[in-house]
């Protein structure tokens, strides 16, 4: 079989950062749901993900998908101390804002708004970018994500001093580093293997 | 088992067992274990498919070199050197790292309100004198990798078509994309934790000196 790319002519493709629920369409053929092997299903981890073209595309290499997903879940969902969930999501949104992943930013801006109850500030991050003034603590957290997201990274002493001044301990700083690093992983997959699509319904 | 291989992030950050950073990483033990399992899934795969070890490490040496994080770059260059069988390939990749050095992210948004944030930057092409040693397949991979490292927002189906045209299958492209994306994570964890480790040492030494008095 010759492999091909899939192209679309979405006139309504999202072209700005939003907290709306938008979709995503793959540029390469995902594994067919009816043909998923046991190994591929294992890589998906959550049974519900068989419905997702993104995860079925990644299921073509199941072992790295499974390890990716378990890394993701612990960085974002482990409730034991460290950076509060709202700010882990804020880091994910800020990282996605810097890299330019409209889809990833939409999902994690929604989570950040829900957990922090600061929807207006999250929206300001999306509208104005990572230089928006959102108060000392969020400025420090967003600044750390932005500097770590540069290639080469410019994250160092100054960013850590800001995080300490904002009250972050070792574990919270490590959580911020991991959340940003993880979205440098996720953004690159989401951005390069497909495109965002208009809100459904 | 993964227990048999030393934790690569601990090695690259130089985290000693029982240290403050060791304790921090073990508070997120699943993330620690699965960052290691991700590394093994990409570099010691049980099911390698069509992507060879030489290709995986050539790409990794290139990605790590572009990120200019010394410990990670040295690690992947050493691993690549140990595996490459094509004479001159190591030196060609070294030269491509120098040719490709820039800073990101840059690139273009889909036309619209974000176009004012578009940022121009180099479009990397491998040097013509390396075309034979790299082969079309690896040359196409390095060009894709450079785009994915520095200007992921420039993504398009055309970039994937170039890989398909150079002999990468859909599944190979998923593996290649995971390689670059994972390394973008791992290199930042190492850079971030090294910075945190340096700050902890700087903070701890005056205190230790005071305690010794």
Short mmCIF file of C-alpha atoms in Angstrom, two decimals:
data_model
loop_
_atom_site.label_atom_id
_atom_site.label_comp_id
_atom_site.label_asym_id
_atom_site.label_seq_id
_atom_site.Cartn_x
_atom_site.Cartn_y
_atom_site.Cartn_z
CA UNK A 1 0.00 0.00 0.00
CA UNK A 2 1.26 3.47 -0.87
CA UNK A 3 0.77 5.88 2.00
CA UNK A 4 -0.71 9.30 1.33
CA UNK A 5 -1.38 12.51 3.20
CA UNK A 6 -4.94 13.62 3.85
CA UNK A 7 -5.75 17.24 3.04
CA UNK A 8 -8.80 19.37 3.84
CA UNK A 9 -10.26 22.61 2.60
CA UNK A 10 -11.75 23.82 5.89
CA UNK A 11 -12.88 27.37 5.30
CA UNK A 12 -13.68 27.58 9.03
CA UNK A 13 -10.35 26.31 10.39
CA UNK A 14 -9.65 28.10 13.73
CA UNK A 15 -7.02 30.80 13.17
CA UNK A 16 -6.75 32.32 16.64
CA UNK A 17 -6.35 31.14 20.25
CA UNK A 18 -9.64 30.28 21.90
CA UNK A 19 -11.06 28.46 24.93
CA UNK A 20 -13.85 27.01 22.76
CA UNK A 21 -13.99 23.28 22.16
CA UNK A 22 -12.46 22.78 18.74
CA UNK A 23 -11.68 19.61 16.84
CA UNK A 24 -8.59 18.09 15.22
CA UNK A 25 -8.18 16.21 11.93
CA UNK A 26 -5.19 14.01 11.01
CA UNK A 27 -2.99 14.48 7.93
CA UNK A 28 -1.99 10.80 7.99
CA UNK A 29 -4.25 7.77 8.14
CA UNK A 30 -4.88 6.60 11.74
CA UNK A 31 -5.01 2.87 12.45
CA UNK A 32 -8.59 1.75 11.69
CA UNK A 33 -10.66 1.20 14.82
CA UNK A 34 -11.82 -2.24 13.63
CA UNK A 35 -8.24 -3.33 12.92
CA UNK A 36 -6.53 -2.25 16.13
CA UNK A 37 -4.30 -5.02 17.49
CA UNK A 38 -4.25 -5.92 21.19
CA UNK A 39 -0.82 -4.27 21.38
CA UNK A 40 -2.19 -1.04 19.88
CA UNK A 41 -5.18 -1.05 22.26
CA UNK A 42 -2.75 -1.43 25.14
CA UNK A 43 -0.84 1.63 23.91
CA UNK A 44 -4.05 3.68 23.94
CA UNK A 45 -4.41 2.99 27.70
CA UNK A 46 -7.93 4.47 27.96
CA UNK A 47 -10.54 2.48 26.01
CA UNK A 48 -12.34 5.72 25.07
CA UNK A 49 -9.36 6.82 23.01
CA UNK A 50 -10.22 4.32 20.24
CA UNK A 51 -12.62 7.05 19.05
CA UNK A 52 -9.82 9.63 18.74
CA UNK A 53 -8.09 9.86 15.33
CA UNK A 54 -5.10 11.50 17.07
CA UNK A 55 -4.55 8.59 19.44
CA UNK A 56 -5.27 5.97 16.76
CA UNK A 57 -2.63 7.60 14.57
CA UNK A 58 -0.11 7.51 17.43
CA UNK A 59 -1.16 3.88 18.14
CA UNK A 60 0.81 2.92 15.02
CA UNK A 61 3.80 2.93 17.42
CA UNK A 62 2.09 1.64 20.58
CA UNK A 63 4.97 1.36 23.07
CA UNK A 64 6.02 5.00 22.90
CA UNK A 65 2.36 6.08 22.98
CA UNK A 66 1.71 4.13 26.19
CA UNK A 67 4.80 5.50 27.94
CA UNK A 68 3.97 9.03 26.70
CA UNK A 69 0.47 8.85 28.13
CA UNK A 70 1.60 7.54 31.53
CA UNK A 71 4.21 10.32 31.73
CA UNK A 72 1.52 12.88 30.90
CA UNK A 73 -0.96 11.60 33.49
CA UNK A 74 1.49 11.68 36.39
CA UNK A 75 2.81 15.14 35.53
CA UNK A 76 -0.68 16.65 35.34
CA UNK A 77 -2.91 14.53 37.59
CA UNK A 78 -0.72 13.44 40.51
CA UNK A 79 -2.46 15.24 43.40
CA UNK A 80 0.38 14.85 45.91
CA UNK A 81 1.60 18.41 46.71
CA UNK A 82 3.75 20.43 44.28
CA UNK A 83 2.23 22.87 41.80
CA UNK A 84 -1.59 23.10 42.00
CA UNK A 85 -3.40 21.53 39.04
CA UNK A 86 -4.59 24.96 37.84
CA UNK A 87 -1.01 26.14 37.44
CA UNK A 88 0.18 22.94 35.77
CA UNK A 89 -2.57 23.58 33.21
CA UNK A 90 -1.52 27.23 32.99
CA UNK A 91 2.00 26.08 32.09
CA UNK A 92 0.55 23.77 29.41
CA UNK A 93 -1.49 26.65 27.96
CA UNK A 94 1.45 29.08 28.06
CA UNK A 95 3.80 26.58 26.40
CA UNK A 96 1.21 25.92 23.68
CA UNK A 97 0.78 29.70 23.24
CA UNK A 98 4.53 30.09 22.62
CA UNK A 99 4.81 27.15 20.24
CA UNK A 100 1.64 28.17 18.44
CA UNK A 101 -0.54 25.09 19.06
CA UNK A 102 -4.07 26.47 18.81
CA UNK A 103 -5.64 23.09 19.57
CA UNK A 104 -3.50 22.28 22.66
CA UNK A 105 -3.92 25.82 23.98
CA UNK A 106 -7.72 25.57 23.70
CA UNK A 107 -7.90 22.41 25.81
CA UNK A 108 -5.49 23.49 28.52
CA UNK A 109 -6.69 27.09 28.71
CA UNK A 110 -10.14 25.64 29.44
CA UNK A 111 -8.68 23.45 32.18
CA UNK A 112 -6.63 26.32 33.61
CA UNK A 113 -9.73 28.55 33.67
CA UNK A 114 -11.85 25.84 35.33
CA UNK A 115 -9.35 24.95 38.04
CA UNK A 116 -8.17 28.50 38.79
CA UNK A 117 -11.56 30.23 38.38
CA UNK A 118 -9.61 33.03 36.64
CA UNK A 119 -11.11 32.72 33.14
CA UNK A 120 -10.45 36.38 32.29
CA UNK A 121 -6.76 36.09 33.11
CA UNK A 122 -6.44 32.88 31.09
CA UNK A 123 -8.17 34.58 28.18
CA UNK A 124 -5.71 37.48 28.48
CA UNK A 125 -2.85 34.97 28.12
CA UNK A 126 -4.45 33.67 24.92
CA UNK A 127 -5.22 37.15 23.55
CA UNK A 128 -2.04 39.01 24.48
CA UNK A 129 0.49 36.21 24.74
CA UNK A 130 2.97 35.28 27.46
CA UNK A 131 3.91 38.90 28.24
CA UNK A 132 0.40 39.66 29.57
CA UNK A 133 0.56 40.97 33.16
CA UNK A 134 -1.37 38.46 35.28
CA UNK A 135 0.11 39.16 38.71
CA UNK A 136 3.47 38.19 40.19
CA UNK A 137 2.86 34.46 40.66
CA UNK A 138 1.31 33.73 37.28
CA UNK A 139 3.86 35.99 35.58
CA UNK A 140 6.64 33.90 37.16
CA UNK A 141 5.03 30.59 36.19
CA UNK A 142 4.29 31.70 32.62
CA UNK A 143 7.74 33.29 32.26
CA UNK A 144 9.39 30.03 33.30
CA UNK A 145 7.35 28.08 30.73
CA UNK A 146 8.14 30.60 28.00
CA UNK A 147 11.89 30.57 28.61
CA UNK A 148 12.06 26.77 28.82
CA UNK A 149 10.09 26.52 25.55
CA UNK A 150 12.65 28.50 23.58
CA UNK A 151 15.13 26.45 21.54
CA UNK A 152 17.79 26.54 22.88
CA UNK A 153 16.13 27.00 26.27
CA UNK A 154 16.97 30.16 28.23
CA UNK A 155 15.53 28.87 31.53
CA UNK A 156 17.94 29.38 34.43
CA UNK A 157 18.79 31.18 37.64
CA UNK A 158 16.59 34.24 36.99
CA UNK A 159 13.46 32.18 36.30
CA UNK A 160 14.05 29.98 39.34
CA UNK A 161 14.52 33.08 41.54
CA UNK A 162 11.15 34.40 40.29
CA UNK A 163 9.48 31.06 41.04
CA UNK A 164 10.99 30.98 44.55
CA UNK A 165 9.85 34.58 45.16
CA UNK A 166 6.34 33.50 44.10
CA UNK A 167 6.43 30.78 46.79
CA UNK A 168 7.20 27.64 44.77
CA UNK A 169 9.14 24.87 46.52
CA UNK A 170 11.42 22.27 44.86
CA UNK A 171 8.55 19.99 43.85
CA UNK A 172 6.40 22.83 42.48
CA UNK A 173 9.33 24.10 40.41
CA UNK A 174 9.97 20.58 39.13
CA UNK A 175 6.27 20.25 38.26
CA UNK A 176 6.41 23.50 36.27
CA UNK A 177 9.52 22.26 34.42
CA UNK A 178 7.88 18.92 33.62
CA UNK A 179 4.54 20.44 32.56
CA UNK A 180 6.28 22.79 30.13
CA UNK A 181 8.68 20.12 28.88
CA UNK A 182 5.75 17.75 28.33
CA UNK A 183 3.89 20.29 26.22
CA UNK A 184 6.95 20.72 24.07
CA UNK A 185 6.39 17.03 23.33
CA UNK A 186 2.60 17.23 22.89
CA UNK A 187 2.58 20.46 20.85
CA UNK A 188 4.97 19.02 18.28
CA UNK A 189 2.80 15.94 17.69
CA UNK A 190 -0.49 17.86 17.57
CA UNK A 191 0.90 20.61 15.33
CA UNK A 192 2.73 18.45 12.83
CA UNK A 193 0.40 15.47 12.33
CA UNK A 194 -2.89 17.29 11.68
CA UNK A 195 -4.84 20.52 12.00
CA UNK A 196 -7.44 22.11 14.26
CA UNK A 197 -11.02 22.10 13.03
CA UNK A 198 -14.04 24.28 13.79
CA UNK A 199 -16.13 23.76 16.92
CA UNK A 200 -18.72 21.04 16.41
CA UNK A 201 -22.35 21.83 17.17
CA UNK B 1 13.52 -4.77 32.78
CA UNK B 2 13.88 -1.02 32.98
CA UNK B 3 15.46 -1.44 36.44
CA UNK B 4 18.48 -2.94 34.71
CA UNK B 5 19.28 0.28 32.84
CA UNK B 6 20.29 3.38 34.81
CA UNK B 7 17.81 6.27 34.66
CA UNK B 8 18.95 8.44 31.78
CA UNK B 9 17.58 11.74 33.13
CA UNK B 10 19.27 11.13 36.51
CA UNK B 11 22.50 10.51 34.62
CA UNK B 12 22.28 13.61 32.45
CA UNK B 13 21.30 15.88 35.36
CA UNK B 14 23.78 14.11 37.72
CA UNK B 15 21.17 13.36 40.39
CA UNK B 16 22.65 11.35 43.26
CA UNK B 17 20.51 8.76 45.07
CA UNK B 18 19.12 10.28 48.26
CA UNK B 19 19.61 13.89 47.11
CA UNK B 20 16.91 16.56 47.24
CA UNK B 21 16.25 16.24 43.50
CA UNK B 22 16.11 12.46 43.76
CA UNK B 23 13.36 12.88 46.37
CA UNK B 24 11.53 15.35 44.11
CA UNK B 25 11.63 12.97 41.13
CA UNK B 26 10.40 10.06 43.23
CA UNK B 27 7.33 12.08 44.26
CA UNK B 28 6.35 11.70 40.58
CA UNK B 29 7.51 8.13 40.25
CA UNK B 30 5.21 7.20 37.33
CA UNK B 31 6.48 10.17 35.34
CA UNK B 32 10.07 9.22 36.23
CA UNK B 33 9.56 5.56 35.20
CA UNK B 34 7.68 6.38 32.03
CA UNK B 35 10.14 9.04 30.87
CA UNK B 36 12.68 6.19 31.08
CA UNK B 37 10.32 3.74 29.34
CA UNK B 38 9.76 6.31 26.59
CA UNK B 39 13.51 6.56 26.12
CA UNK B 40 13.79 2.79 25.87
CA UNK B 41 10.76 2.50 23.56
CA UNK B 42 12.48 4.87 21.11
CA UNK B 43 16.12 3.84 21.48
CA UNK B 44 15.91 0.15 22.41
CA UNK B 45 12.57 -0.67 20.78
CA UNK B 46 11.12 -4.16 21.11
CA UNK B 47 9.38 -3.49 17.76
CA UNK B 48 11.64 -1.21 15.73
CA UNK B 49 9.65 -1.39 12.50
CA UNK B 50 11.50 0.18 9.55
CA UNK B 51 13.34 2.86 11.51
CA UNK B 52 16.91 1.67 12.09
CA UNK B 53 19.02 2.29 15.20
CA UNK B 54 21.41 4.32 13.06
CA UNK B 55 18.55 6.57 11.92
CA UNK B 56 17.19 6.95 15.46
CA UNK B 57 20.55 7.99 16.88
CA UNK B 58 21.45 10.21 13.90
CA UNK B 59 18.18 12.08 14.46
CA UNK B 60 18.79 12.23 18.22
CA UNK B 61 22.34 13.55 17.81
CA UNK B 62 20.99 16.21 15.44
CA UNK B 63 18.07 17.22 17.71
CA UNK B 64 20.25 17.36 20.82
CA UNK B 65 22.97 19.30 18.97
CA UNK B 66 20.40 21.88 17.83
CA UNK B 67 19.20 22.34 21.42
CA UNK B 68 22.76 23.10 22.52
CA UNK B 69 22.29 21.43 25.91
CA UNK B 70 25.83 20.08 26.42
CA UNK B 71 25.20 16.93 28.48
CA UNK B 72 22.38 15.67 26.27
CA UNK B 73 24.20 16.55 23.07
CA UNK B 74 27.31 14.66 24.22
CA UNK B 75 25.23 11.63 25.24
CA UNK B 76 23.44 11.24 21.92
CA UNK B 77 26.55 11.99 19.86
CA UNK B 78 28.42 9.23 21.71
CA UNK B 79 25.54 6.78 21.22
CA UNK B 80 25.31 7.68 17.54
CA UNK B 81 29.08 7.30 17.07
CA UNK B 82 28.87 3.80 18.59
CA UNK B 83 26.16 2.72 16.13
CA UNK B 84 26.82 4.40 12.82
CA UNK B 85 28.28 2.18 10.15
CA UNK B 86 28.43 4.70 7.31
CA UNK B 87 31.90 6.26 7.06
CA UNK B 88 31.66 10.05 7.30
CA UNK B 89 28.06 10.14 8.58
CA UNK B 90 28.99 11.28 12.11
CA UNK B 91 31.00 14.21 10.71
CA UNK B 92 28.21 15.05 8.24
CA UNK B 93 25.66 15.23 11.08
CA UNK B 94 28.08 17.37 13.13
CA UNK B 95 28.36 19.75 10.17
CA UNK B 96 24.57 19.84 9.72
CA UNK B 97 24.17 20.78 13.41
CA UNK B 98 26.46 23.77 12.81
CA UNK B 99 24.58 24.66 9.60
CA UNK B 100 21.23 24.37 11.35
CA UNK B 101 22.01 26.34 14.52
CA UNK B 102 19.40 29.05 15.15
CA UNK B 103 16.85 29.96 17.81
CA UNK B 104 13.14 29.28 17.96
CA UNK B 105 10.25 29.03 17.97
CA UNK B 106 9.54 30.96 14.79
CA UNK B 107 7.26 30.44 11.80
CA UNK B 108 3.84 31.34 10.49
CA UNK B 109 0.30 31.05 11.78
CA UNK B 110 -2.63 30.27 9.50
CA UNK B 111 -3.61 33.57 7.83
CA UNK B 112 -5.71 35.66 10.19
CA UNK B 113 -5.38 37.75 13.36
CA UNK B 114 -2.26 35.87 14.47
CA UNK B 115 -0.39 36.75 11.28
CA UNK B 116 0.99 39.81 13.09
CA UNK B 117 2.91 37.34 15.29
CA UNK B 118 4.50 35.58 12.31
CA UNK B 119 8.23 35.40 12.73
CA UNK B 120 10.58 34.77 9.82
CA UNK B 121 13.55 32.43 10.16
CA UNK B 122 15.72 30.01 8.23
CA UNK B 123 14.26 27.07 6.29
CA UNK B 124 16.91 24.39 6.78
CA UNK B 125 18.13 22.27 3.90
CA UNK B 126 20.94 19.73 4.22
CA UNK B 127 24.15 20.63 2.41
CA UNK B 128 24.40 19.29 -1.14
CA UNK B 129 27.86 17.86 -0.42
CA UNK B 130 26.20 15.54 2.15
CA UNK B 131 23.50 14.20 -0.16
CA UNK B 132 25.30 10.95 -0.88
CA UNK B 133 26.39 10.18 2.67
CA UNK B 134 23.01 11.11 4.19
CA UNK B 135 20.87 9.35 1.53
CA UNK B 136 17.56 10.95 0.49
CA UNK B 137 15.77 9.23 3.37
CA UNK B 138 17.96 10.63 6.15
CA UNK B 139 18.32 14.04 4.47
CA UNK B 140 14.50 14.36 4.34
CA UNK B 141 14.33 13.32 8.00
CA UNK B 142 16.86 15.95 9.14
CA UNK B 143 15.03 18.69 7.23
CA UNK B 144 11.76 17.64 8.86
CA UNK B 145 13.43 17.42 12.27
CA UNK B 146 14.80 20.97 12.00
CA UNK B 147 11.31 22.26 11.18
CA UNK B 148 9.81 20.33 14.11
CA UNK B 149 12.45 21.61 16.54
CA UNK B 150 12.37 25.29 15.59
CA UNK B 151 9.15 26.16 13.73
CA UNK B 152 6.45 23.60 14.51
CA UNK B 153 3.73 26.18 13.79
CA UNK B 154 4.77 26.01 10.10
CA UNK B 155 3.33 22.48 9.95
CA UNK B 156 1.59 21.37 6.77
CA UNK B 157 0.64 18.13 5.01
CA UNK B 158 3.33 19.04 2.47
CA UNK B 159 6.04 18.47 5.10
CA UNK B 160 4.69 14.95 5.64
CA UNK B 161 4.44 14.35 1.89
CA UNK B 162 8.17 15.11 1.57
CA UNK B 163 8.86 12.32 4.08
CA UNK B 164 6.56 9.87 2.29
CA UNK B 165 8.32 10.74 -0.99
CA UNK B 166 11.68 9.95 0.63
CA UNK B 167 10.57 6.47 1.69
CA UNK B 168 9.13 7.07 5.19
CA UNK B 169 5.85 5.17 5.71
CA UNK B 170 2.99 6.57 7.80
CA UNK B 171 4.09 4.44 10.75
CA UNK B 172 7.75 5.47 10.28
CA UNK B 173 6.63 9.12 10.39
CA UNK B 174 4.79 8.53 13.67
CA UNK B 175 7.99 7.05 15.14
CA UNK B 176 10.15 9.89 13.78
CA UNK B 177 7.72 12.50 15.14
CA UNK B 178 7.70 10.84 18.56
CA UNK B 179 11.52 10.78 18.56
CA UNK B 180 11.80 14.53 18.00
CA UNK B 181 8.88 15.39 20.27
CA UNK B 182 10.14 13.16 23.11
CA UNK B 183 13.63 14.63 22.84
CA UNK B 184 12.11 18.14 23.01
CA UNK B 185 10.71 17.01 26.38
CA UNK B 186 13.71 15.13 27.72
CA UNK B 187 16.20 17.88 26.85
CA UNK B 188 14.04 20.47 28.66
CA UNK B 189 13.63 18.28 31.74
CA UNK B 190 17.42 17.91 31.85
CA UNK B 191 18.02 21.65 31.28
CA UNK B 192 15.38 22.61 33.86
CA UNK B 193 16.49 20.17 36.55
CA UNK B 194 20.16 21.08 36.03
CA UNK B 195 19.25 24.73 36.64
CA UNK B 196 17.29 23.74 39.76
CA UNK B 197 20.16 21.56 40.95
CA UNK B 198 22.61 24.45 40.53
CA UNK B 199 20.33 26.75 42.49
CA UNK B 200 19.97 24.19 45.29
CA UNK B 201 23.76 23.73 45.53
CA UNK B 202 24.37 27.49 45.57
CA UNK B 203 21.77 27.93 48.28
CA UNK B 204 22.99 24.96 50.33
CA UNK B 205 26.70 25.71 50.42
CA UNK B 206 26.61 28.89 52.59
CA UNK B 207 24.21 27.09 54.91
CA UNK B 208 26.53 24.09 55.18
CA UNK B 209 29.44 26.42 55.81
CA UNK B 210 27.43 28.11 58.57
CA UNK B 211 26.49 24.76 60.08
CA UNK B 212 30.14 23.72 60.14
CA UNK B 213 31.08 26.73 62.24
#
